[in-house]
Amino acid sequence: MTMGMATITTGTTGMDDFLIRAGAAGVGLALLAGPLGCLVVWRRMAYFGDTLAHSALLGVALGFLAGIDLNIGVVAVCLCIAVALTLLQEQRRLASDTLLGIVSHSTLSLGLIALAAMQTVRVDLLAYLFGDILAVTPADLIAIWGGGVVVLAVLALVWRRLLALTVDEDLARVEGVPVRWIRLAFTLLIAATIALAMKIVGILLVTSLLIIPAATARRFSRSPEMMAVLAALAGAVSVLGGLAASLYADLPSGPAIVVTAACLFLVGHLLPGARRG
Amino acid sequence: MSPPPFLLQCDALTVRRGERAVLDNVSLTVRAGEIVTLIGPNGAGKTTLVKTALRLVKPDQGSVRQRPNLSIGYMPQRLAVDPTLPLTVRRFLALWSKADADTMRATLAEVGATHTFDRAIQTLSGGEAQRVLLARALLRQPDLLVLDEPVQAVDVHGQIELFELIGDIRNRRGCGVLLVSHDLHLVMARTDTVICLNRHVCCHGKPEDVSRHPEYVALFGRHAEALAIYQHSHDHAHADDGCVVPAGLEHTAHADHAASCDHDHGHGHHHHGDHRHG
């Protein structure tokens, strides 16, 4: 945020300006996605994250319809979907992945239909689906860094208890961890991260930024915290690499970031002699 | 002399899953310094009873009373930590306890698992994992230890060691122990009270009394020790006369299933052949 503001006030050329904004926004997001992504991987919630991300498009449509901030619309819809999913999963009539598949694709389709039906707004649909890091505005930057600090602060607050219930939910409950509330807080953090990440990689690719850097970091980590930090770093490198590729090779930015992250993962796993903890 | 005060008292618990009662009017008391063992076949509701006693499951009827400020050390059946989570035993223990490294080492020494301190939790053997889980429970300075099938995935020699360890811990710390097992012959000698559960309480009391109780004999047969091991891996039912028969033959006359009855008992003996009597 400060970087972007500084360049604006010193009046650098517009070209540098949006590049720095894009880089700062992407790195901010990666720092956020690293630790959260680790938890998504440990808790085997990749598909859950994907489902929430897909429902985000419905949140965008809702935001337009209600005339409210789109981020708020996205977080609100993600939270509703998360709560509904939790309740549905307790019914145990359908396997969890079937349920997620149904919700994931029907919310995405509903979002697409809602956006298409809106006559008054012209929406750059591709930017929502796949992200457009080069279109990041100063306001987006403030949202990402400001929101990111809040999300990371809350995460730090519940970190130990989240780890405890990731290890064994019953054990955590017996030890007095308010499992339901901690889980809800975690879902809220994922929803917020998805809202913030939408601009950068788009809702179809959001979960990749959560999962791939975390998977890359696993091989080099000997503690949960180390993995969270390394995942944040891997994410930041992916964002900057993808941004560069997007700039110099004229690739779509969201996919370029994801492919960079995937390359990093492959390289990490081909490296010999990495520690396995 | 009045008995020591209760730590945990469950009164007339009924838990239903849909139409079916998983627990039917089950009562249970654990007092300080007492080892209470829950035995019963698979599906008898042992784990449900433990979870209800721990207030993880809400009973449809009945009440659970815990002594005020009761510190419970719970040991789950097993630990399933995703391999992607880098977690050493030391860090695992620190998730639940503010104890320093020396105290953790001392507690691991008490259960004979000091060597696991810096190992990744996913790389532990079944026995090592159980010992670490026991150490975790002990670090809570528990008044009551609740152990759900503590010897699963442990070989017979390790099982005897673990049960002896649990007895020692009770003697040393004076805590109450609620133990779940479907393995009778090992726990019997080290238990003060046995509760034989098959959705309802079949019988309860001192081990030697329970082992002579008709309902217990009906449930486990005359060769109860052997059958307890037999129960591990085979599906069976009880005939009206108490014989163990293949599922579906429950209501046949004795003559019709006598052969399979004998076979089962004999089979149990084969399994039992290598095991020492506890």
XYZ file of C-alpha atoms in Angstrom:
555
model
C 0.000 0.000 0.000
C 2.672 2.486 1.031
C 4.688 1.661 -2.036
C 1.778 2.372 -4.329
C 0.834 5.579 -2.551
C 4.407 6.819 -2.635
C 4.695 6.389 -6.371
C 1.443 8.178 -6.923
C 2.507 11.217 -4.937
C 5.965 11.408 -6.467
C 4.319 11.280 -9.855
C 6.181 8.496 -11.609
C 4.934 7.557 -15.044
C 1.638 5.675 -15.272
C 3.370 2.583 -16.616
C 5.580 2.077 -13.548
C 2.683 2.982 -11.376
C 0.391 0.161 -12.322
C 3.232 -2.329 -12.370
C 4.236 -1.494 -8.818
C 0.595 -1.641 -7.763
C 0.187 -5.023 -9.409
C 3.337 -6.383 -7.761
C 2.462 -5.006 -4.334
C -1.082 -6.356 -4.531
C 0.065 -9.781 -5.698
C 2.767 -10.093 -3.052
C 0.345 -8.958 -0.359
C -2.090 -11.608 -1.439
C 0.598 -14.295 -1.538
C 1.669 -13.500 2.028
C -1.941 -13.980 3.055
C -2.595 -17.082 0.966
C 0.508 -18.938 2.198
C -0.506 -19.629 5.808
C -4.206 -20.023 4.965
C -3.369 -22.359 2.092
C -1.327 -24.562 4.436
C -4.388 -24.995 6.630
C -6.547 -25.764 3.595
C -4.066 -28.481 2.611
C -3.703 -29.914 6.137
C -7.454 -29.976 6.604
C -8.033 -31.442 3.114
C -10.359 -28.623 2.182
C -9.144 -27.891 -1.355
C -12.473 -28.687 -2.956
C -14.281 -26.787 -0.233
C -12.193 -23.711 -1.063
C -12.913 -24.184 -4.735
C -16.644 -24.302 -4.045
C -16.517 -21.110 -2.021
C -14.510 -19.434 -4.777
C -17.036 -20.443 -7.418
C -19.871 -19.077 -5.343
C -18.011 -15.750 -5.231
C -19.325 -14.860 -8.682
C -22.797 -14.936 -7.211
C -21.493 -12.489 -4.621
C -20.261 -10.185 -7.359
C -23.684 -10.213 -9.000
C -25.323 -9.584 -5.646
C -22.960 -6.692 -5.008
C -23.941 -5.065 -8.307
C -27.648 -5.667 -7.690
C -27.603 -4.301 -4.149
C -25.238 -1.488 -5.047
C -22.834 -2.449 -2.272
C -19.084 -2.998 -2.241
C -18.343 -6.137 -4.273
C -15.933 -7.481 -1.649
C -18.702 -7.394 0.941
C -21.055 -9.146 -1.459
C -18.482 -11.879 -2.080
C -17.701 -12.432 1.610
C -21.415 -12.499 2.471
C -22.271 -15.074 -0.204
C -19.201 -17.218 0.606
C -20.176 -17.263 4.271
C -23.780 -18.229 3.533
C -22.591 -21.021 1.262
C -20.061 -22.193 3.869
C -22.683 -22.363 6.601
C -25.154 -24.096 4.273
C -22.482 -26.628 3.287
C -21.634 -27.361 6.915
C -25.288 -27.987 7.707
C -25.787 -30.129 4.599
C -22.690 -32.181 5.370
C -24.086 -33.029 8.789
C -27.097 -34.624 7.056
C -24.775 -37.274 5.596
C -27.202 -38.168 2.799
C -24.702 -37.338 0.070
C -20.965 -37.826 0.011
C -19.144 -34.631 0.750
C -17.492 -34.288 -2.655
C -20.793 -34.861 -4.460
C -22.381 -32.142 -2.386
C -19.499 -29.770 -3.066
C -19.703 -30.540 -6.786
C -23.378 -29.689 -6.867
C -23.018 -26.446 -4.938
C -19.821 -25.410 -6.688
C -21.127 -25.569 -10.214
C -24.660 -24.437 -9.574
C -23.511 -21.294 -7.748
C -21.037 -20.533 -10.526
C -23.759 -20.930 -13.131
C -26.191 -18.845 -11.105
C -23.580 -16.124 -10.866
C -22.989 -16.214 -14.630
C -26.712 -16.021 -15.315
C -27.233 -13.175 -12.838
C -24.414 -11.160 -14.389
C -25.665 -11.818 -17.914
C -29.189 -10.786 -16.951
C -28.071 -7.406 -15.687
C -28.705 -4.975 -18.505
C -27.347 -1.915 -16.798
C -23.859 -3.093 -15.878
C -21.103 -3.942 -18.293
C -18.956 -6.499 -16.530
C -15.583 -7.735 -17.656
C -16.449 -11.349 -16.940
C -13.050 -12.715 -17.905
C -11.391 -10.483 -15.320
C -13.578 -11.992 -12.611
C -13.050 -15.554 -13.786
C -9.308 -15.428 -14.409
C -8.149 -12.229 -12.735
C -6.430 -9.161 -14.101
C -3.577 -8.183 -11.863
C -2.608 -5.279 -14.120
C -5.976 -3.627 -13.510
C -5.468 -3.333 -9.748
C -6.554 0.101 -8.501
C -5.126 1.970 -5.496
C -8.356 1.130 -3.672
C -7.825 -2.580 -4.388
C -4.322 -2.286 -3.033
C -5.573 -0.735 0.181
C -8.210 -3.459 0.479
C -5.656 -6.235 -0.020
C -3.054 -4.949 2.427
C -5.543 -3.640 4.968
C -7.726 -6.732 4.726
C -4.642 -8.907 4.655
C -3.333 -7.507 7.935
C -6.705 -8.110 9.578
C -6.966 -11.669 8.225
C -3.428 -12.546 9.315
C -4.016 -11.032 12.760
C -7.139 -13.136 13.270
C -5.305 -16.179 11.949
C -2.462 -15.624 14.426
C -5.038 -15.389 17.190
C -6.668 -18.754 16.412
C -3.558 -20.476 14.983
C -2.772 -22.873 17.855
C -6.412 -23.871 18.293
C -6.825 -24.340 14.544
C -3.802 -26.637 14.531
C -5.217 -28.525 17.506
C -8.524 -29.213 15.821
C -6.748 -30.054 12.571
C -4.832 -32.749 14.458
C -7.909 -34.201 16.171
C -11.276 -32.556 16.478
C -12.543 -34.676 19.377
C -9.351 -34.147 21.307
C -9.631 -30.401 20.757
C -13.220 -30.442 21.941
C -12.357 -32.365 25.100
C -9.601 -29.844 25.804
C -12.129 -27.035 25.650
C -11.397 -25.622 22.187
C -14.608 -23.998 20.899
C -14.420 -26.106 17.735
C -17.494 -24.705 16.046
C -16.425 -21.083 16.464
C -12.848 -21.697 15.423
C -14.067 -23.491 12.297
C -16.419 -20.623 11.521
C -13.600 -18.108 11.973
C -11.442 -20.124 9.584
C -14.218 -20.202 6.989
C -14.610 -16.452 7.328
C -10.885 -16.011 6.723
C -11.041 -18.150 3.579
C -14.048 -16.192 2.326
C -12.227 -12.892 2.886
C -9.122 -14.211 1.145
C -11.162 -15.322 -1.852
C -12.755 -11.892 -2.101
C -9.329 -10.233 -2.003
C -7.739 -12.721 -4.407
C -10.475 -12.465 -7.020
C -8.893 -9.391 -8.629
C -5.504 -11.073 -8.945
C -6.102 -14.623 -10.153
C -9.872 -14.741 -10.637
C -12.385 -16.996 -8.942
C -11.584 -20.026 -11.076
C -7.933 -19.964 -10.051
C -8.125 -18.670 -6.471
C -7.626 -22.035 -4.783
C -4.462 -22.677 -6.758
C -2.832 -19.738 -4.984
C -3.830 -21.336 -1.685
C -2.785 -24.885 -2.457
C 0.191 -24.913 -4.835
C 2.585 -22.765 -2.753
C 1.655 -24.752 0.379
C 2.336 -28.025 -1.427
C 5.654 -26.618 -2.650
C 6.639 -25.608 0.877
C 5.851 -28.980 2.468
C 9.015 -30.691 1.394
C 11.251 -28.052 2.943
C 9.385 -27.548 6.206
C 9.918 -29.030 9.626
C 7.252 -27.138 11.527
C 3.799 -25.792 10.684
C 5.024 -22.202 10.988
C 7.991 -22.817 8.725
C 5.653 -24.252 6.108
C 3.363 -21.217 6.381
C 6.264 -18.799 5.854
C 7.772 -20.789 2.984
C 4.358 -21.050 1.325
C 3.988 -17.269 1.553
C 7.419 -16.860 -0.055
C 6.679 -19.387 -2.797
C 3.431 -17.549 -3.478
C 5.188 -14.192 -3.692
C 7.776 -15.558 -6.128
C 4.969 -17.072 -8.221
C 3.081 -13.791 -8.359
C 6.136 -11.778 -9.374
C 7.225 -14.415 -11.898
C 3.757 -14.620 -13.379
C 3.533 -10.843 -13.523
C 6.842 -10.664 -15.389
C 5.761 -13.373 -17.820
C 2.484 -11.594 -18.346
C 4.292 -8.363 -19.064
C 7.089 -9.540 -21.323
C 5.423 -12.453 -23.090
C 1.967 -10.892 -23.124
C 0.388 -13.858 -21.302
C -2.895 -13.616 -19.396
C -1.756 -12.678 -15.879
C -3.856 -15.012 -13.699
C -2.937 -18.204 -15.557
C 0.699 -17.032 -15.819
C 0.857 -16.778 -12.006
C -0.650 -20.234 -11.543
C 1.694 -21.810 -14.090
C 4.667 -20.161 -12.380
C 3.502 -21.571 -9.049
C 3.160 -25.021 -10.621
C 6.672 -24.786 -12.107
C 8.021 -23.835 -8.698
C 6.286 -26.879 -7.238
C 7.851 -29.162 -9.845
C 11.312 -27.687 -9.377
C 10.964 -28.024 -5.604
C 10.127 -31.690 -5.923
C 12.898 -32.407 -8.401
C 15.547 -30.808 -6.192
C 17.621 -33.502 -4.528
C 18.359 -33.704 -0.843
C 15.530 -31.607 0.519
C 14.634 -32.365 4.095
C 11.607 -34.407 4.824
C 10.230 -33.710 8.273
C -15.836 -46.962 55.073
C -17.411 -44.859 52.379
C -16.133 -45.254 48.831
C -13.953 -42.473 47.364
C -15.885 -39.613 45.736
C -16.978 -40.052 42.141
C -15.145 -38.325 39.312
C -17.667 -39.132 36.646
C -21.222 -40.317 36.941
C -23.444 -41.190 34.005
C -27.037 -41.865 34.891
C -29.476 -43.789 32.680
C -28.036 -42.614 29.354
C -29.966 -43.282 26.185
C -28.530 -42.244 22.823
C -30.463 -42.813 19.601
C -29.320 -42.791 16.003
C -32.545 -42.469 14.109
C -34.893 -45.160 15.371
C -32.189 -47.327 16.827
C -30.925 -46.925 20.382
C -27.129 -47.063 20.369
C -27.161 -46.826 24.140
C -30.139 -47.901 26.184
C -30.410 -46.819 29.822
C -26.698 -47.088 30.583
C -25.244 -45.949 33.901
C -21.611 -45.699 34.828
C -19.551 -44.352 37.731
C -15.811 -43.837 37.937
C -14.242 -43.013 41.301
C -10.807 -41.664 42.142
C -8.142 -44.353 41.901
C -10.490 -46.830 40.230
C -9.967 -48.556 36.891
C -13.279 -49.149 35.141
C -13.172 -51.189 31.957
C -15.887 -51.154 29.332
C -16.007 -54.343 27.346
C -18.365 -55.456 24.651
C -18.455 -56.607 21.053
C -17.929 -54.272 18.115
C -20.895 -51.969 17.700
C -21.879 -52.296 21.354
C -21.784 -48.527 21.837
C -18.547 -48.363 23.825
C -17.132 -45.369 21.983
C -20.521 -43.635 22.000
C -20.692 -44.082 25.775
C -17.211 -42.614 26.190
C -18.031 -39.670 23.941
C -21.253 -39.053 25.839
C -19.379 -39.183 29.144
C -16.928 -36.641 27.719
C -19.871 -34.504 26.605
C -18.941 -34.823 22.934
C -22.289 -36.503 22.248
C -25.525 -35.235 23.729
C -27.643 -37.980 25.259
C -31.332 -38.198 24.326
C -32.080 -39.143 27.913
C -30.129 -39.314 31.133
C -27.439 -37.125 32.605
C -23.668 -36.867 32.820
C -22.141 -35.431 35.974
C -18.458 -34.630 36.265
C -16.800 -33.609 39.511
C -16.318 -29.818 39.447
C -12.959 -28.779 37.925
C -12.344 -32.331 36.782
C -9.250 -32.531 34.632
C -9.676 -35.210 31.968
C -6.841 -36.778 29.991
C -8.464 -38.233 26.890
C -6.716 -40.672 24.637
C -8.531 -41.223 21.320
C -8.449 -44.536 19.470
C -5.916 -43.319 16.978
C -4.418 -40.214 15.522
C -4.914 -39.418 11.842
C -2.707 -36.438 11.074
C -2.453 -35.540 7.401
C 1.060 -36.291 6.114
C 1.301 -32.761 4.724
C 1.374 -31.333 8.259
C 4.972 -31.145 9.495
C 4.570 -31.953 13.175
C 7.125 -33.423 15.550
C 6.071 -35.184 18.747
C 7.488 -32.259 20.704
C 5.349 -29.777 18.764
C 2.329 -32.050 19.005
C 2.607 -32.076 22.804
C 3.076 -28.296 22.856
C -0.281 -27.888 21.085
C -2.019 -28.997 24.270
C 0.336 -28.122 27.075
C 2.446 -25.210 28.195
C 4.902 -27.602 29.858
C 8.599 -27.037 29.162
C 10.747 -29.474 27.193
C 12.110 -31.163 30.339
C 8.628 -31.915 31.649
C 7.649 -33.278 28.223
C 10.710 -35.519 28.132
C 10.007 -36.722 31.673
C 6.412 -37.557 30.755
C 7.534 -39.345 27.598
C 10.001 -41.265 29.771
C 7.122 -42.269 32.060
C 5.430 -43.977 29.103
C 8.689 -45.209 27.560
C 8.694 -43.021 24.455
C 11.526 -40.541 25.028
C 13.140 -41.499 21.734
C 10.180 -40.155 19.745
C 10.632 -36.564 20.960
C 11.939 -35.111 17.689
C 10.295 -37.571 15.311
C 7.504 -36.594 12.917
C 4.232 -37.787 14.387
C 3.205 -39.564 11.177
C 6.289 -41.817 11.293
C 5.483 -43.397 14.670
C 4.548 -47.062 14.931
C 1.164 -47.994 16.404
C 2.620 -48.597 19.856
C 4.714 -45.448 19.825
C 1.740 -43.352 18.761
C -0.345 -44.762 21.632
C 2.406 -43.966 24.125
C 2.703 -40.420 22.819
C -1.079 -40.026 23.076
C -0.893 -41.327 26.641
C 1.897 -38.862 27.452
C -0.225 -36.079 26.005
C -3.084 -37.059 28.302
C -0.732 -37.252 31.328
C 0.659 -33.772 30.657
C -2.802 -32.463 31.509
C -2.258 -33.731 35.101
C -5.537 -35.592 34.764
C -7.805 -36.648 37.618
C -9.435 -39.001 35.160
C -7.824 -40.818 32.261
C -10.188 -41.841 29.481
C -8.623 -44.358 27.124
C -10.560 -45.514 24.084
C -9.164 -48.857 22.929
C -5.635 -47.900 23.879
C -3.988 -51.009 22.484
C -5.319 -50.977 18.936
C -2.639 -51.560 16.338
C -0.241 -52.775 19.023
C 1.178 -56.301 19.063
C 0.314 -58.598 21.974
C 3.547 -58.021 23.828
C 3.073 -54.279 23.513
C -0.529 -54.609 24.706
C 0.534 -56.282 27.942
C 3.143 -53.602 28.479
C 0.646 -50.827 27.847
C -1.925 -52.258 30.262
C 0.763 -52.664 32.911
C 1.810 -49.094 32.266
C -1.761 -47.874 32.728
C -1.995 -49.786 36.021
C 1.298 -48.265 37.180
C 0.137 -44.780 36.284
C -3.028 -45.276 38.293
C -1.011 -46.486 41.307
C 1.473 -43.645 41.034
C -0.931 -40.808 40.332
C -4.077 -42.065 41.993
C -6.219 -40.971 39.075
C -9.364 -42.709 37.940
C -9.235 -44.611 34.650
C -12.046 -45.322 32.221
C -10.805 -47.871 29.745
C -12.483 -49.201 26.618
C -11.459 -52.571 25.304
C -12.783 -55.448 23.352
C -9.838 -57.526 24.424
C -10.894 -59.242 27.608
C -8.180 -61.493 28.864
C -5.550 -58.762 29.041
C -7.614 -56.196 30.892
C -9.425 -58.424 33.344
C -6.552 -58.808 35.821
C -5.805 -55.102 35.890
C -9.309 -53.817 36.395
C -11.356 -52.970 39.484
C -14.737 -52.844 37.814
C -15.863 -54.316 34.510
C -18.915 -53.124 32.659
C -20.075 -55.463 29.954
C -21.896 -53.417 27.352
C -24.023 -54.460 24.437
C -26.054 -51.280 23.898
C -27.398 -51.921 27.389
C -25.370 -52.905 30.445
C -25.335 -56.701 30.367
C -23.661 -56.906 33.732
C -21.109 -55.100 35.827
C -18.973 -55.675 38.887
C -15.639 -57.168 39.821
C -13.905 -58.966 36.950
C -14.247 -62.424 38.506
C -17.963 -61.904 39.157
C -18.601 -60.580 35.673
C -16.798 -63.467 34.061
C -19.276 -65.848 35.751
C -22.356 -63.788 34.960
C -24.799 -65.597 32.639
C -25.236 -62.602 30.319
C -21.512 -62.217 30.015
C -21.130 -65.897 29.247
C -23.961 -65.611 26.738
C -22.224 -62.719 25.047
C -18.710 -64.054 25.014
C -19.178 -67.782 25.406
C -17.356 -70.097 27.777
C -14.047 -69.349 26.128
C -14.384 -65.639 26.630
C -10.699 -64.879 26.445
C -10.286 -66.593 23.133
C -13.452 -65.060 21.777
C -12.342 -61.592 22.651
C -9.511 -62.021 20.226
C -11.735 -63.768 17.750
C -14.000 -60.702 17.745
C -11.325 -58.578 16.160
C -11.593 -59.720 12.624
C -14.727 -61.784 12.109
C -18.370 -61.038 11.819
C -20.726 -63.178 13.812
C -23.910 -63.155 15.802
C -25.173 -64.761 18.962
C -27.743 -67.507 18.777
C -30.668 -67.520 21.181
C -28.841 -70.020 23.335
C -25.715 -67.892 23.460
C -23.643 -69.760 20.926
C -21.617 -67.733 18.513
C -22.899 -68.350 14.989
C -22.432 -66.751 11.602
C -24.620 -63.665 11.145
C -28.124 -64.636 10.044
C -28.299 -67.907 12.004
C -29.207 -66.289 15.332
C -32.570 -67.957 15.697
C -31.645 -71.464 14.721
C -31.819 -74.391 17.119
C -28.612 -75.408 18.802
C -28.327 -78.628 16.791
C -28.394 -76.610 13.578
C -25.509 -74.394 14.441
C -23.635 -76.561 16.905
C -21.025 -77.391 14.307
C -20.250 -73.779 13.537
C -20.287 -73.024 17.244
C -17.606 -75.584 17.882
C -15.700 -74.399 14.883
C -15.722 -70.832 16.115
C -14.493 -71.752 19.522
C -11.778 -73.868 18.070
C -10.831 -71.098 15.716
C -10.528 -68.727 18.618
C -8.155 -71.142 20.290
C -5.948 -71.198 17.261
C -5.673 -67.446 17.407
C -5.104 -67.654 21.073
C -2.419 -70.284 20.914
C 0.545 -67.933 20.897
C -0.763 -65.489 23.449
C 0.131 -65.702 27.069
C -2.542 -65.457 29.691
C -2.540 -62.064 31.311
